[in-house]
Amino acid sequence: PVAGLFWLFVITVFEDRPIRPAGLSPAVLLLAAGIATGFTTLPVRDWLWAGRNVAGAALCLHAALVVARGWSGDLLDGRRRLRGLILGFAALFGAVDVAAALVSRLDPQGPWPLISTGGPLSATVFMGVILAGATLFLQARPEVFGVAARPGDVVDARAEAMERLILQKLADLMAAEGWRQEGLTIGAVARQLDTPEYRLRQLINRRLGHRNFADFVNSHRIEAAKRRLADPAEARTTVAAVAFDLGYGSLGPFNRAFRAATGATPTEWRRQALAGSPELQNAG
């Protein structure tokens, strides 16, 4: 179940998702499969063993993808540097561990059991990863977790004026629905504003209070989605069409972002918003 718990940790920390019971299901299933292998006979046992290791490898690889995918959009410089150092290494270790377990099945006399989970080498490495993670995440350092700057933190008048100018240009771009661009990145926005990317990262984090760029863009997209879903004139427009029009490349990210912001799915929000709408009642 280590791979499942590691995957849950990654998506919770780096995608800012709340922990829900469904998120524990991969770890629970891997644990159940591991227990089941001790009570089954061949060839079922071999199939369970292989499936468990393949699933664990897939979870580790997806965790690595999450680490890499959110790298550029992470607005916390310290966390962006350390995420690859610690969690990227842990994801790689998990993939190597699963590979060693698969090879050891074919070559039981080789050194592979020392590397796989439970072996002295893997236990030492994984202990190091745990201690490094505890040092980083239990200290709750501002540069890693992000703390909005206090109004009194900006003391240089020229710097403050420059920041206000950049923020105004950013607000104008968002008001012109620049957030509709599919695949919008902070680098692209920095180029449009003719502003250094590092400075834009700092401003969106410290002055606007967002931990990652996707969260900032979603705040604009979700507000627009709420208006459209509550509009009786668009009652026949599908949720997918709304998502694509707002700049989402697929329906999944839109549903997750909408639920995180409102606590309801887009369909549930629309149903509640349109309940008792005079326009729909008259149309009926």
Coordinates of C-alpha atoms in Angstrom, one line a residue, residues 162-163 166 195-204:
M162 CA 5.9 48.7 -10.1
E163 CA 4.0 45.9 -8.4
I166 CA 2.0 44.7 -13.0
T195 CA 7.1 41.1 -17.0
P196 CA 9.8 38.8 -15.6
E197 CA 8.2 35.4 -14.8
Y198 CA 9.7 35.2 -11.4
R199 CA 8.2 38.5 -10.4
L200 CA 4.8 37.5 -11.7
R201 CA 5.0 34.3 -9.6
Q202 CA 5.8 36.3 -6.5
L203 CA 3.0 38.8 -7.0
I204 CA 0.3 36.2 -7.7

